Coordinates of C-alpha atoms in Angstrom, one line a residue:
X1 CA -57.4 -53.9 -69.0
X2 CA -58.1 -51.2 -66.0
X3 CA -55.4 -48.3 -66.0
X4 CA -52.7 -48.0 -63.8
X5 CA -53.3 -46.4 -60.1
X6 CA -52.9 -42.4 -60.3
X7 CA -49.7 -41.9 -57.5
X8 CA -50.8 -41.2 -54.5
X9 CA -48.7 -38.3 -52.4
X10 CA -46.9 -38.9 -49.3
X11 CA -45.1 -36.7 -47.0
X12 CA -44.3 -36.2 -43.0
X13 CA -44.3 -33.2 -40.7
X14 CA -42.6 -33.7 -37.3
X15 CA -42.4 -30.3 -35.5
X16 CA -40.1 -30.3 -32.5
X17 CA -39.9 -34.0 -32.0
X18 CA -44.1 -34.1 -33.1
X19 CA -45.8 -36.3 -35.9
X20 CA -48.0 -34.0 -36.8
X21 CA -48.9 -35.3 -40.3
X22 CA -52.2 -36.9 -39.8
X23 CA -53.4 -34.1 -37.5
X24 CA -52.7 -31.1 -40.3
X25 CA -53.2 -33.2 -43.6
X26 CA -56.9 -32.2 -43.6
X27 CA -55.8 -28.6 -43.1
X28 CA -53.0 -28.4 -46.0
X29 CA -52.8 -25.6 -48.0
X30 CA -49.9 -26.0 -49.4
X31 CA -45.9 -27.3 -48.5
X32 CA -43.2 -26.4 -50.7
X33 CA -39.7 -27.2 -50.2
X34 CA -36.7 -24.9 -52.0
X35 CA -33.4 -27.3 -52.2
X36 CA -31.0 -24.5 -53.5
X37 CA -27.1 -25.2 -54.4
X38 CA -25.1 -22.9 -52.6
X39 CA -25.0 -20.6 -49.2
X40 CA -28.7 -20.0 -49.5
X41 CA -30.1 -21.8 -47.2
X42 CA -32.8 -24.6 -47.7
X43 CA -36.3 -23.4 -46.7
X44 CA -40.0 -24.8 -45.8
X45 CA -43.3 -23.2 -46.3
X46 CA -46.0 -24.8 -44.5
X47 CA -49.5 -23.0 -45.0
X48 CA -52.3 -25.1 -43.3
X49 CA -56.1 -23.7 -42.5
X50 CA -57.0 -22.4 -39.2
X51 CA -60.8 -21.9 -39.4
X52 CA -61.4 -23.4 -36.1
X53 CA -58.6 -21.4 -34.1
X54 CA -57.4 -24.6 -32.9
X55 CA -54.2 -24.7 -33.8
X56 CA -51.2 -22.9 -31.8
X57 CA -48.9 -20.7 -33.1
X58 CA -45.4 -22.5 -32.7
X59 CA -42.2 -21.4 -31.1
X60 CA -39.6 -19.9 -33.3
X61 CA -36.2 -21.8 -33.3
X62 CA -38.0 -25.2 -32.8
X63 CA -37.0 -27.8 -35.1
X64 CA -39.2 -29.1 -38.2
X65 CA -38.5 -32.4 -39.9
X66 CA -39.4 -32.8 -43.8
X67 CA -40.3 -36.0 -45.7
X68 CA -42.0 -36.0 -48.9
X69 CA -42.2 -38.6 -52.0
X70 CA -44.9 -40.8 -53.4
X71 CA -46.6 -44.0 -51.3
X72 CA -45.7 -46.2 -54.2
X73 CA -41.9 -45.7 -54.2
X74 CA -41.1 -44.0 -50.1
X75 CA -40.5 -41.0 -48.6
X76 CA -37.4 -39.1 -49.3
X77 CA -36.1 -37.4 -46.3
X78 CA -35.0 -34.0 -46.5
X79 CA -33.3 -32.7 -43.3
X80 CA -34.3 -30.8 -40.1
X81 CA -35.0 -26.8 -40.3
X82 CA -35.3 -24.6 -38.0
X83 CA -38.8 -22.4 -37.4
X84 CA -37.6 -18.6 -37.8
X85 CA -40.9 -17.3 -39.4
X86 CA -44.6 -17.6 -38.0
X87 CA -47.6 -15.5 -39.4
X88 CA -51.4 -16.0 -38.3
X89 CA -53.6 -14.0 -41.6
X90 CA -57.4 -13.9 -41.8
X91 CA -60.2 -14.1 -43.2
X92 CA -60.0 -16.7 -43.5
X93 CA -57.9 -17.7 -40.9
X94 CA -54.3 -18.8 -42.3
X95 CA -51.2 -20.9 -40.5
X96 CA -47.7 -20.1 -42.3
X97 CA -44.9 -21.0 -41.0
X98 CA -41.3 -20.7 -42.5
X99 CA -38.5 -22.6 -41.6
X100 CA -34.4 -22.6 -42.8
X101 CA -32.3 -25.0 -42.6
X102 CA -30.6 -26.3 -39.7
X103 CA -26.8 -26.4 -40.7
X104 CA -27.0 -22.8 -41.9
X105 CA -28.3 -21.0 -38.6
X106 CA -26.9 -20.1 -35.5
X107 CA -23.2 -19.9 -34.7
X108 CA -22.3 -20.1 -38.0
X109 CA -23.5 -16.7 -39.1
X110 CA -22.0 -14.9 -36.2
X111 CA -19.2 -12.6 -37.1
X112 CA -15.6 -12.8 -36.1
X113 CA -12.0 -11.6 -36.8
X114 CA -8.9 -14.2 -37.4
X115 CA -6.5 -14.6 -40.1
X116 CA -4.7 -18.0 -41.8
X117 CA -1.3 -17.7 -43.0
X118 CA 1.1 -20.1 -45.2
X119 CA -1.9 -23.0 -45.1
X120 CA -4.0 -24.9 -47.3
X121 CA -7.9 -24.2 -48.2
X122 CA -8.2 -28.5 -46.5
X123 CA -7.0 -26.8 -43.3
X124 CA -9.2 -23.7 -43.7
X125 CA -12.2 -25.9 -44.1
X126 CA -11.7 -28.4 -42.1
X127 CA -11.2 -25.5 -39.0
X128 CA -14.3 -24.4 -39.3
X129 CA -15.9 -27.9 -39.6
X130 CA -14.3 -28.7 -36.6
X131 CA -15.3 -25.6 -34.9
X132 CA -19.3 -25.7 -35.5
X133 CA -19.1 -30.1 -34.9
X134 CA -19.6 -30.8 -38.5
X135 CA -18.0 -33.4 -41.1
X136 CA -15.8 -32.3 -44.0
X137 CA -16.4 -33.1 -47.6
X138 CA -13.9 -31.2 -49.3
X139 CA -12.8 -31.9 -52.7
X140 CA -9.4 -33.6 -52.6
X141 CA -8.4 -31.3 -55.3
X142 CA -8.9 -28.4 -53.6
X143 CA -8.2 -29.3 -50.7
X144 CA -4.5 -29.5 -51.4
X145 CA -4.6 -25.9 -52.9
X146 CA -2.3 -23.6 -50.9
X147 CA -3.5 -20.0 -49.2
X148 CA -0.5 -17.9 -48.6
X149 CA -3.0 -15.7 -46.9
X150 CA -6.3 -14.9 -45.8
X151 CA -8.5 -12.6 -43.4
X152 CA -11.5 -12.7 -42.3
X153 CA -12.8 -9.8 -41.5
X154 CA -16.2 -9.3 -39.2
X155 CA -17.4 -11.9 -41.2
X156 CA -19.3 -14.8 -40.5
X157 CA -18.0 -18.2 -41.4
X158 CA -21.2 -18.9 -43.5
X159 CA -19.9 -16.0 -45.7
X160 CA -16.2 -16.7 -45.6
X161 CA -17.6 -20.2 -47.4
X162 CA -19.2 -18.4 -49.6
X163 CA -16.4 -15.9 -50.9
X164 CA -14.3 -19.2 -50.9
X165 CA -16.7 -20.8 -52.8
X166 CA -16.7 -18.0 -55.2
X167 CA -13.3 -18.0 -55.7
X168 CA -13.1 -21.5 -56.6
X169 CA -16.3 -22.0 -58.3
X170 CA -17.2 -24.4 -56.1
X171 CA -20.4 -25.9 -53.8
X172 CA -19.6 -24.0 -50.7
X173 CA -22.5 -25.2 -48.2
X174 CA -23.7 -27.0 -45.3
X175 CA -25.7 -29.9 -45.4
X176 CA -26.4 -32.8 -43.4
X177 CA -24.1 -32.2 -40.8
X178 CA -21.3 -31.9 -43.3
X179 CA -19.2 -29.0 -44.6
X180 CA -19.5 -29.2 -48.5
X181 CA -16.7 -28.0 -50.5
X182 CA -16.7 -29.3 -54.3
X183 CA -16.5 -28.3 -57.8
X184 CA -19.7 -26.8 -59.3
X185 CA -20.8 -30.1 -61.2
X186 CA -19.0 -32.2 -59.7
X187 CA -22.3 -33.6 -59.2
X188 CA -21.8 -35.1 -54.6
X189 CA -23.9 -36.1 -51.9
X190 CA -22.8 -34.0 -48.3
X191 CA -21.0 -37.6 -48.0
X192 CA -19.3 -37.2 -50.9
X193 CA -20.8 -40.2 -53.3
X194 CA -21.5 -39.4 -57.2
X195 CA -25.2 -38.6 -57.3
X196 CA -26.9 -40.1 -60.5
X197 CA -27.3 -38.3 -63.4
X198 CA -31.2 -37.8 -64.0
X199 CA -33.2 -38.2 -67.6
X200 CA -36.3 -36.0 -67.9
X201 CA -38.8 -36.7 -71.4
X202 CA -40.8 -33.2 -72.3
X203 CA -43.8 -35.1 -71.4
X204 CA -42.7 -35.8 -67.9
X205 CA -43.8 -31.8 -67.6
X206 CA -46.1 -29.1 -68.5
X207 CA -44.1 -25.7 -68.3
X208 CA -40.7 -25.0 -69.6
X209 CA -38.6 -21.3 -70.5
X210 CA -35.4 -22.2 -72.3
X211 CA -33.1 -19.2 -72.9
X212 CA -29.7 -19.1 -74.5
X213 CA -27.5 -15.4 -75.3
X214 CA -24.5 -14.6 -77.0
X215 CA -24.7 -11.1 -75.2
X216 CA -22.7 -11.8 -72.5
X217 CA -20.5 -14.5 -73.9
X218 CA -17.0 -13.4 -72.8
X219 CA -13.8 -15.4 -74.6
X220 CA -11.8 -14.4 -71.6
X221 CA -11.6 -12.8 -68.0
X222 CA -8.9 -10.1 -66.8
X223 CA -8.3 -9.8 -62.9
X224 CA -5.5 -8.1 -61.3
X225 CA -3.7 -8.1 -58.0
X226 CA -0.7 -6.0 -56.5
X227 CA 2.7 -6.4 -57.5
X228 CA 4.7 -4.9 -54.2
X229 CA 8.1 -5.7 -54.8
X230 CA 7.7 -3.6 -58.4
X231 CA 5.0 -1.7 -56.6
X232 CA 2.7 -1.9 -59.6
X233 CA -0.7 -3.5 -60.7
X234 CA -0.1 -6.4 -62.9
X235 CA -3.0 -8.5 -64.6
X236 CA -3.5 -12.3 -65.6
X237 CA -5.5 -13.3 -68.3
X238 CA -7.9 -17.1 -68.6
X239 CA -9.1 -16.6 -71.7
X240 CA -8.7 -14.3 -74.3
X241 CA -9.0 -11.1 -74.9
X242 CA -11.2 -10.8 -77.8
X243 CA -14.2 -9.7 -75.7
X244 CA -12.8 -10.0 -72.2
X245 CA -14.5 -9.2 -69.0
X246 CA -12.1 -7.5 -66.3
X247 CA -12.9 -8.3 -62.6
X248 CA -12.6 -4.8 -60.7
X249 CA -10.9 -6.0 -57.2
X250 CA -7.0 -6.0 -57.0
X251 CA -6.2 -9.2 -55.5
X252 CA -3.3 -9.6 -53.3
X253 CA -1.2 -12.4 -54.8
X254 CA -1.1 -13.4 -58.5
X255 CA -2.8 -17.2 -57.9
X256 CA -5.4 -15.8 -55.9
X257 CA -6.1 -13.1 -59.2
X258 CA -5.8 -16.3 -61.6
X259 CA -8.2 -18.3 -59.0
X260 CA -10.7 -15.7 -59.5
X261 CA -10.4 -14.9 -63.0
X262 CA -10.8 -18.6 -63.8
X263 CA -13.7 -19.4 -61.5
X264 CA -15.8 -16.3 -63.3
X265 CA -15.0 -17.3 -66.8
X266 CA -16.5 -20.6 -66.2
X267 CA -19.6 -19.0 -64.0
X268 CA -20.0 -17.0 -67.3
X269 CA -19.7 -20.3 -69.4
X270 CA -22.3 -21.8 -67.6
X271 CA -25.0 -19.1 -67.2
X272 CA -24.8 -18.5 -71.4
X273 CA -27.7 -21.1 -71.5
X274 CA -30.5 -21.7 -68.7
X275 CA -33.6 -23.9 -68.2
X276 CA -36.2 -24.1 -66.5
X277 CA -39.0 -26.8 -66.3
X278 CA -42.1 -27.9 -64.2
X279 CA -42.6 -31.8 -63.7
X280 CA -46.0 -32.5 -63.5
X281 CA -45.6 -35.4 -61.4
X282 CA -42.8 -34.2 -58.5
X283 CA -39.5 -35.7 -58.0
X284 CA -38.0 -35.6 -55.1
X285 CA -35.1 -37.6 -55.5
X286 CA -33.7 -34.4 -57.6
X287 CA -31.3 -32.6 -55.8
X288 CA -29.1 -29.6 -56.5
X289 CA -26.0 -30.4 -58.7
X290 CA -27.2 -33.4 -59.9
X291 CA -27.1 -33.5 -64.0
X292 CA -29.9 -33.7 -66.0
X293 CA -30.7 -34.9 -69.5
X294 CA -33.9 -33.9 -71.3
X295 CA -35.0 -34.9 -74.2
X296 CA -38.5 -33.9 -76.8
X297 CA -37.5 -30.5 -77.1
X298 CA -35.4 -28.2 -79.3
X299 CA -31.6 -30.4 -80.1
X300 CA -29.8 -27.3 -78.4
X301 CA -31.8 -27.9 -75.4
X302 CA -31.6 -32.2 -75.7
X303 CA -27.8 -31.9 -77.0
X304 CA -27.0 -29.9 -73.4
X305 CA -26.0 -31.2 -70.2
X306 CA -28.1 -29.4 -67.4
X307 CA -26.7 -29.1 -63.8
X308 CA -29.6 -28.7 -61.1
X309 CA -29.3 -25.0 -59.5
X310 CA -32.6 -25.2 -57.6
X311 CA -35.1 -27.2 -57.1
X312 CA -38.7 -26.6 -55.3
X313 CA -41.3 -29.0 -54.5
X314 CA -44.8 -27.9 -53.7
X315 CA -47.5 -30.2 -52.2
X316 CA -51.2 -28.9 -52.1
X317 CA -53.7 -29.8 -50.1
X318 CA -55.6 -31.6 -53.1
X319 CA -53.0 -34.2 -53.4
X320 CA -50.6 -32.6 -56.2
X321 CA -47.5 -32.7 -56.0
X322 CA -45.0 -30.7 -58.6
X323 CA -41.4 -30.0 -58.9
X324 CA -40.1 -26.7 -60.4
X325 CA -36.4 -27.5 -61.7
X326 CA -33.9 -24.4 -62.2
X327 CA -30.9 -25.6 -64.6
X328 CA -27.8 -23.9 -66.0
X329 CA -25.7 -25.8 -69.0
X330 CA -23.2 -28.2 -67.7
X331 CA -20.0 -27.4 -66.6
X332 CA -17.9 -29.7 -69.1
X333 CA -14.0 -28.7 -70.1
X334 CA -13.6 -24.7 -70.7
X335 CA -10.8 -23.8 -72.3
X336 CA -8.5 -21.7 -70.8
X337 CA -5.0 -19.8 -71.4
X338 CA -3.4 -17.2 -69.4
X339 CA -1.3 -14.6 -69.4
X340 CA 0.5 -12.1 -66.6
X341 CA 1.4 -8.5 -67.8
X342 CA 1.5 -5.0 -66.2
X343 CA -1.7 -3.6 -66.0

């Protein structure tokens, strides 16, 4: 009985509107694609040899395309970027080029001064959607959340998303044309579909660094935020206050001091317990905030529910292909009471 085919790698390179697989796939150093949850941007790294000199040094803002998978089961394809980083090195003579993704250049990083009143985040997000041509995927939940008030202040939208994402604990991001606004773990495509939950066997990989601390396990989070009509500093409370952490900003309204303190205490739930793990044979049908399952290791790491934080696939020019997984524990219920009182 003869052994099954080893997997063969597949991938696709189009720069500016250019297949340019077949004529840089001798050259290949390496490729390696960072998928990352949040505001960070998704990012290529294309090194390719340039012994010969015969290869041009490409424009920066034009456009790279990004497929990469196995021949046996397709090509996954994984977005346009934008070239923003070219370096020539030698001896011997080295091609890198670096490129961010599309959604999360341009206009929206550009600074600017407004301010919402009496609205809801939906409206917020959807504004800005509107503004930069995008779609909006904006949990329903949160969309109906009211904003009494908010500034924005020489800031670019990119980071307003982010702060708002922050406060929220939420996926604040572009992606595929779409505005992403959604619970961390609630586990969405940019179009909003459920993304399937993934099972990964210890011998699916060959590195792994699991790492778990009661240091900085807080039972409760403190924030406070101005009281003008009593012209005093009051707090609120998720949590308890056993071994509290208190959030140093005074906040202008008491919901937005509750938003926050509740959106840290689960961050801090979350980041109590972390993994990361090397799959020998890369995945690239793993994205960021999908939830994982593993299994053959320790039963505190197979008993935990693992959300995706980052994930990087690397293709070398031998014909390996690897994915590097970054996991925090799953979100799951947390617990939460509050309390107002004067600071």
């Amino acid at each position: 009985m003869s052994a099954a085919p080893y997997p063969q790698v597949a991938w696709r390179v189009v720069l500016d509107g250019q297949d340019l697989t077949e004529r840089i796939a001798p050259r290949l150093l390496d490729l390696t694609l960072t998928e990352s949850r949040g505001d960070e941007a998704d990012q290529v790294d294309l090194r390719v040899h340039d012994h010969d000199g015969r290869l041009a040094l490409p424009r920066r803002g034009v456009t790279l395309e990004v497929a990469i998978g196995w021949r046996e089961s397709g090509l996954f394809e994984k977005g346009t970027f934008v070239v923003d980083d070219v370096e020539h090195s030698g001896a011997p003579d080295i091609l890198t080029i670096r490129a961010r993704s599309a959604d999360l250049t341009g206009a929206v990083r550009s600074r600017r001064e407004r301010s919402w009143h009496d609205t809801t985040l939906g409206a917020i997000l959807g504004t800005i959607a509107g503004e930069h041509s995008l779609r909006a995927s904006i949990a329903e939940n949160l969309a109906k959340v009211r904003v009494p008030h908010l500034d924005q202040a020489n800031e670019s939208d990119i980071n307003l998303l982010t702060r708002l994402g922050k406060r929220f604990d939420a996926v604040a991001t572009v992606k595929a044309g779409t505005l992403v606004f959604a619970p961390i773990g609630a586990g969405t495509t940019a179009s909003g579909q459920p993304l399937p939950a993934v099972t990964i066997v210890r011998a699916s990989g060959d590195q792994h660094r699991f790492s778990v601390s009661d240091r900085d396990t807080y039972t409760g989070v403190r924030a406070y935020w101005g009281d003008r009509s009593a012209a005093r500093r009051k707090a609120v409370l998720v949590g308890t206050d056993k071994n509290e952490k208190k959030l140093q900003p005074t906040y202008a309204t008491e919901s937005e001091a509750r938003q926050q303190a509740q959106a840290e205490f689960q961050r801090l739930g979350r980041g109590t317990a972390l993994l990361s793990y090397r799959l020998a044979l890369g995945r690239a049908d793993i994205y960021p905030e999908q939830t994982v399952n593993v299994s053959g290791f320790k039963p505190e790491i197979d008993g935990t529910d693992w959300l995706v934080v980052k994930a990087t696939h690397t293709i070398d020019g031998g014909s390996g292909f690897v994915t590097a997984l970054e996991l925090e524990r799953g979100g799951g219920s947390t617990e939460e009471s509050s309390a107002s009182r004067s600071a």
